[in-house]
């Protein structure tokens, strides 16, 4: 059985963060382990999100726990301070595939991380990564190009991000690029591969970014080549968005089990 680790924040409402990662790892038939960096809560009266980082000692103990045995792939999500990024980059075993989802903000939240932390992501974490999966906005920030609006700019940003040391870059175009037909772009260090796909028109897509990176991580653990892992992750997330559901008065989440029809599993029947 393949073992896959997430080092990420908890999204208490269950759509993004390590909740998305673990659900996705399970859907891919892999065994998920988690080190929690922080907890993001939602205030029911206002819809405001609050970020609560955990102590470095507690994160370090969790990292020691998840790496106490062999694992097949590792993903990072929300790393909400420079010290946490430093700790993860020091304690990360360097001998297996490492996927960085460079989480900067979340839908309906203020940015979780600030300038200095983006710098730490660029300098301390991305040099160790096999793949990074920025969305359009994160790619604009990591490449220092600002707002990206075209495929040509996405290509330039991917090249700039690869210069930070990460071997492969997948930029998610999302609805910001085009509200009907968007494009995800994969750069392997020398060639580009385009993945055009329709935008699914729904507000219930919270967690899509985390789910995408988690799907790539699990597929890599299962030995898919990166270009096929990207295609599978796109299909997986498209299905998850298509079955997105409103979870509370403020947000609707993707359904991580949609691709494998998890909602039909183990249904109770009293017929013999
Ligand atoms: O989707 C980005 C994200 C990542 N990690 C955590 C989150 C969110 C969005 O809310 O809560 C913990």
Coordinates of C-alpha atoms and ligand atoms in Angstrom, one line a residue:
X1 CA 0.0 0.0 0.0
X2 CA 1.3 3.5 -0.9
X3 CA 1.7 5.9 2.0
X4 CA 1.1 9.6 1.3
X5 CA 1.8 12.5 3.7
X6 CA 0.2 15.9 3.9
X7 CA 1.7 18.7 5.9
X8 CA -1.1 21.3 5.9
X9 CA -3.7 23.3 7.7
X10 CA -7.0 21.9 8.9
X11 CA -10.0 23.5 7.3
X12 CA -12.6 22.8 10.0
X13 CA -15.4 23.0 7.5
X14 CA -14.0 20.0 5.6
X15 CA -13.6 21.3 2.0
X16 CA -10.0 22.3 1.7
X17 CA -6.8 21.8 3.7
X18 CA -5.8 18.5 5.1
X19 CA -9.4 17.3 5.1
X20 CA -9.4 17.6 1.3
X21 CA -6.0 15.9 1.1
X22 CA -6.9 12.9 3.3
X23 CA -10.2 12.3 1.5
X24 CA -8.5 12.5 -1.8
X25 CA -5.7 10.2 -0.8
X26 CA -8.3 7.7 0.3
X27 CA -10.2 8.0 -3.0
X28 CA -6.9 7.1 -4.8
X29 CA -6.6 4.0 -2.7
X30 CA -3.5 5.3 -0.8
X31 CA -2.9 5.5 2.9
X32 CA -3.0 9.1 4.2
X33 CA -0.9 10.5 7.0
X34 CA -1.1 14.1 8.3
X35 CA 0.9 16.7 10.2
X36 CA -1.3 19.7 11.0
X37 CA 0.4 23.1 10.8
X38 CA -2.6 25.3 11.8
X39 CA -6.4 25.2 12.1
X40 CA -8.7 27.5 10.1
X41 CA -12.1 28.0 11.7
X42 CA -15.3 29.7 10.5
X43 CA -17.4 32.0 12.7
X44 CA -21.0 31.0 12.1
X45 CA -22.5 34.4 12.8
X46 CA -20.3 36.3 10.3
X47 CA -18.7 33.8 8.0
X48 CA -15.3 35.2 9.0
X49 CA -12.3 32.8 8.9
X50 CA -9.7 32.6 11.6
X51 CA -6.2 31.1 11.3
X52 CA -4.7 29.5 14.3
X53 CA -1.1 28.2 13.8
X54 CA 0.1 25.4 16.0
X55 CA 3.3 25.5 18.0
X56 CA 6.6 24.6 16.3
X57 CA 7.1 21.8 19.0
X58 CA 3.8 20.2 18.1
X59 CA 4.5 20.4 14.4
X60 CA 7.9 18.9 14.9
X61 CA 6.5 16.0 16.9
X62 CA 3.9 15.3 14.2
X63 CA 6.7 15.4 11.5
X64 CA 8.7 12.9 13.5
X65 CA 5.5 10.7 13.8
X66 CA 4.6 10.7 10.1
X67 CA 8.2 10.1 9.0
X68 CA 8.8 7.3 11.6
X69 CA 8.2 4.8 8.8
X70 CA 8.7 4.8 5.0
X71 CA 6.4 6.9 2.9
X72 CA 5.9 7.2 -0.9
X73 CA 5.1 10.9 -1.5
X74 CA 4.7 14.1 0.5
X75 CA 2.5 17.2 -0.1
X76 CA 2.5 20.6 1.7
X77 CA -0.4 22.9 1.9
X78 CA -0.8 25.9 4.2
X79 CA 2.4 26.7 6.0
X80 CA 1.5 29.9 7.9
X81 CA 4.8 31.2 9.1
X82 CA 8.5 31.5 8.1
X83 CA 9.5 29.4 11.1
X84 CA 7.1 26.6 10.0
X85 CA 8.4 26.7 6.5
X86 CA 12.0 26.5 7.8
X87 CA 11.1 23.6 10.1
X88 CA 9.4 21.6 7.3
X89 CA 12.3 22.2 4.9
X90 CA 14.8 21.0 7.5
X91 CA 12.8 17.9 8.6
X92 CA 11.6 16.8 5.3
X93 CA 13.3 13.5 4.1
X94 CA 14.7 14.4 0.7
X95 CA 14.4 11.0 -0.9
X96 CA 10.9 10.8 -2.2
X97 CA 8.6 12.9 -4.4
X98 CA 7.6 16.2 -2.8
X99 CA 4.7 18.3 -4.1
X100 CA 4.3 21.9 -2.9
X101 CA 0.8 23.5 -3.2
X102 CA 1.9 27.1 -2.6
X103 CA -1.2 28.1 -0.6
X104 CA -1.3 31.9 -0.1
X105 CA -5.0 32.6 0.4
X106 CA -8.3 30.8 0.4
X107 CA -11.6 31.6 -1.1
X108 CA -13.5 34.1 1.0
X109 CA -10.5 34.5 3.3
X110 CA -7.8 37.1 3.7
X111 CA -4.4 36.0 2.6
X112 CA -3.1 33.4 5.0
X113 CA 0.5 34.3 4.4
X114 CA 2.4 37.5 3.8
X115 CA 5.4 38.6 1.8
X116 CA 8.2 37.2 3.9
X117 CA 6.6 33.8 4.0
X118 CA 6.2 33.8 0.2
X119 CA 10.0 34.5 0.1
X120 CA 10.6 31.5 2.4
X121 CA 8.4 29.3 0.1
X122 CA 10.5 30.5 -2.9
X123 CA 13.9 30.0 -1.2
X124 CA 13.5 27.2 1.3
X125 CA 10.8 24.9 0.0
X126 CA 10.5 25.1 -3.8
X127 CA 14.2 24.1 -4.4
X128 CA 13.3 20.7 -2.9
X129 CA 10.1 20.1 -4.7
X130 CA 9.4 17.8 -7.7
X131 CA 6.2 19.6 -8.6
X132 CA 4.4 22.8 -7.5
X133 CA 0.8 23.6 -8.3
X134 CA 0.1 27.4 -8.1
X135 CA -3.2 28.9 -9.2
X136 CA -3.0 31.9 -11.5
X137 CA -2.7 34.4 -8.6
X138 CA -0.1 32.3 -6.7
X139 CA 1.9 31.9 -10.0
X140 CA 1.8 35.7 -10.5
X141 CA 3.1 36.2 -6.9
X142 CA 5.8 33.4 -7.0
X143 CA 7.1 34.6 -10.4
X144 CA 7.0 38.2 -9.3
X145 CA 5.1 39.0 -12.5
X146 CA 1.9 40.3 -10.8
X147 CA -1.4 39.6 -12.5
X148 CA -1.3 36.9 -15.2
X149 CA -4.0 37.2 -17.9
X150 CA -2.8 35.1 -20.9
X151 CA -1.3 31.7 -21.8
X152 CA 1.9 33.4 -22.8
X153 CA 2.3 35.0 -19.4
X154 CA 1.5 31.6 -17.8
X155 CA 4.4 30.1 -19.8
X156 CA 6.8 32.9 -18.7
X157 CA 5.7 32.5 -15.1
X158 CA 6.2 28.7 -15.2
X159 CA 9.8 29.2 -16.5
X160 CA 10.5 31.8 -13.7
X161 CA 9.1 29.5 -11.0
X162 CA 11.2 26.6 -12.4
X163 CA 14.3 28.8 -11.9
X164 CA 13.7 28.6 -8.2
X165 CA 14.7 25.0 -8.3
X166 CA 11.4 23.1 -8.5
X167 CA 11.6 20.6 -11.4
X168 CA 8.0 20.8 -12.7
X169 CA 5.3 23.4 -12.6
X170 CA 1.6 23.1 -13.1
X171 CA -0.3 26.4 -13.3
X172 CA -4.1 26.2 -12.8
X173 CA -5.8 28.8 -15.0
X174 CA -9.2 28.6 -13.3
X175 CA -12.0 30.9 -13.9
X176 CA -9.8 34.0 -13.6
X177 CA -8.1 33.2 -16.9
X178 CA -11.4 32.6 -18.8
X179 CA -14.8 32.2 -17.3
X180 CA -15.9 29.5 -19.9
X181 CA -12.9 27.6 -21.2
X182 CA -9.8 27.6 -19.1
X183 CA -6.4 26.0 -19.3
X184 CA -4.0 24.3 -17.0
X185 CA -0.4 24.4 -18.1
X186 CA 2.3 21.8 -17.2
X187 CA 6.0 22.7 -17.6
X188 CA 8.5 19.9 -17.2
X189 CA 11.5 22.1 -17.3
X190 CA 11.8 22.1 -21.1
X191 CA 8.3 21.5 -22.7
X192 CA 4.8 22.8 -22.1
X193 CA 1.7 20.6 -22.1
X194 CA -1.7 22.3 -22.3
X195 CA -4.8 20.9 -20.7
X196 CA -7.8 23.0 -21.8
X197 CA -11.0 22.3 -20.1
X198 CA -14.4 23.9 -19.5
X199 CA -15.1 26.0 -16.3
X200 CA -17.9 24.4 -14.4
X201 CA -20.3 27.2 -13.4
X202 CA -20.9 26.8 -9.7
X203 CA -20.1 28.7 -6.5
X204 CA -19.6 25.4 -4.7
X205 CA -16.0 24.9 -5.5
X206 CA -14.2 25.5 -2.2
X207 CA -11.3 23.0 -1.8
X208 CA -10.7 22.5 -5.5
X209 CA -7.0 23.7 -5.3
X210 CA -6.1 21.4 -2.4
X211 CA -7.9 18.5 -3.9
X212 CA -6.0 19.0 -7.2
X213 CA -2.6 18.9 -5.6
X214 CA -3.6 16.0 -3.4
X215 CA -4.7 14.0 -6.4
X216 CA -1.4 14.7 -8.2
X217 CA 0.5 13.6 -5.0
X218 CA -1.4 10.3 -4.7
X219 CA -1.1 9.6 -8.4
X220 CA 2.7 10.2 -8.2
X221 CA 2.9 7.8 -5.2
X222 CA 1.1 5.2 -7.4
X223 CA 3.8 5.7 -10.1
X224 CA 1.8 7.7 -12.7
X225 CA 4.1 9.8 -14.9
X226 CA 3.6 13.5 -14.1
X227 CA 1.7 14.3 -17.3
X228 CA -0.8 11.5 -16.7
X229 CA -1.1 12.4 -13.0
X230 CA -2.0 16.0 -14.0
X231 CA -4.7 14.7 -16.4
X232 CA -6.2 12.4 -13.8
X233 CA -6.2 15.2 -11.2
X234 CA -8.0 17.5 -13.6
X235 CA -10.7 14.9 -14.3
X236 CA -10.9 14.1 -10.6
X237 CA -11.4 17.8 -9.6
X238 CA -13.9 18.4 -12.5
X239 CA -16.0 15.6 -11.1
X240 CA -15.6 16.9 -7.6
X241 CA -16.7 20.5 -8.6
X242 CA -19.6 19.2 -10.7
X243 CA -21.0 17.5 -7.5
X244 CA -20.1 20.5 -5.2
X245 CA -22.5 21.1 -2.3
X246 CA -23.4 24.0 -0.1
X247 CA -22.1 23.0 3.3
X248 CA -22.9 26.1 5.4
X249 CA -24.5 29.5 4.7
X250 CA -21.2 30.9 3.4
X251 CA -19.4 28.2 1.5
X252 CA -20.0 25.2 -0.8
X253 CA -17.4 22.5 -1.1
X254 CA -16.3 20.1 -3.8
X255 CA -17.2 16.5 -3.2
X256 CA -13.9 14.6 -3.1
X257 CA -15.6 11.3 -3.6
X258 CA -17.4 12.2 -6.8
X259 CA -14.9 10.6 -9.3
X260 CA -15.3 7.2 -7.7
X261 CA -19.0 7.7 -6.7
X262 CA -18.1 7.4 -3.0
X263 CA -21.6 8.4 -2.0
X264 CA -22.9 5.1 -3.3
X265 CA -20.5 3.0 -1.3
X266 CA -21.7 0.7 1.5
X267 CA -25.3 1.8 1.3
X268 CA -27.6 0.1 3.7
X269 CA -30.2 -2.2 2.4
X270 CA -32.4 -4.6 4.4
X271 CA -33.1 -6.8 1.4
X272 CA -31.4 -10.1 1.6
Ligands
LIG1 O1 -8.0 26.4 -0.2 C1 -6.9 26.9 0.5 C2 -6.9 26.4 1.9 C3 -5.8 25.6 2.3 N1 -5.6 25.2 3.6 C4 -6.6 25.5 4.5 C5 -7.7 26.2 4.1 C6 -7.9 26.6 2.8 C7 -9.1 27.4 2.4 O2 -9.9 27.8 3.2 O3 -8.7 26.4 5.1 C8 -6.4 25.0 5.9

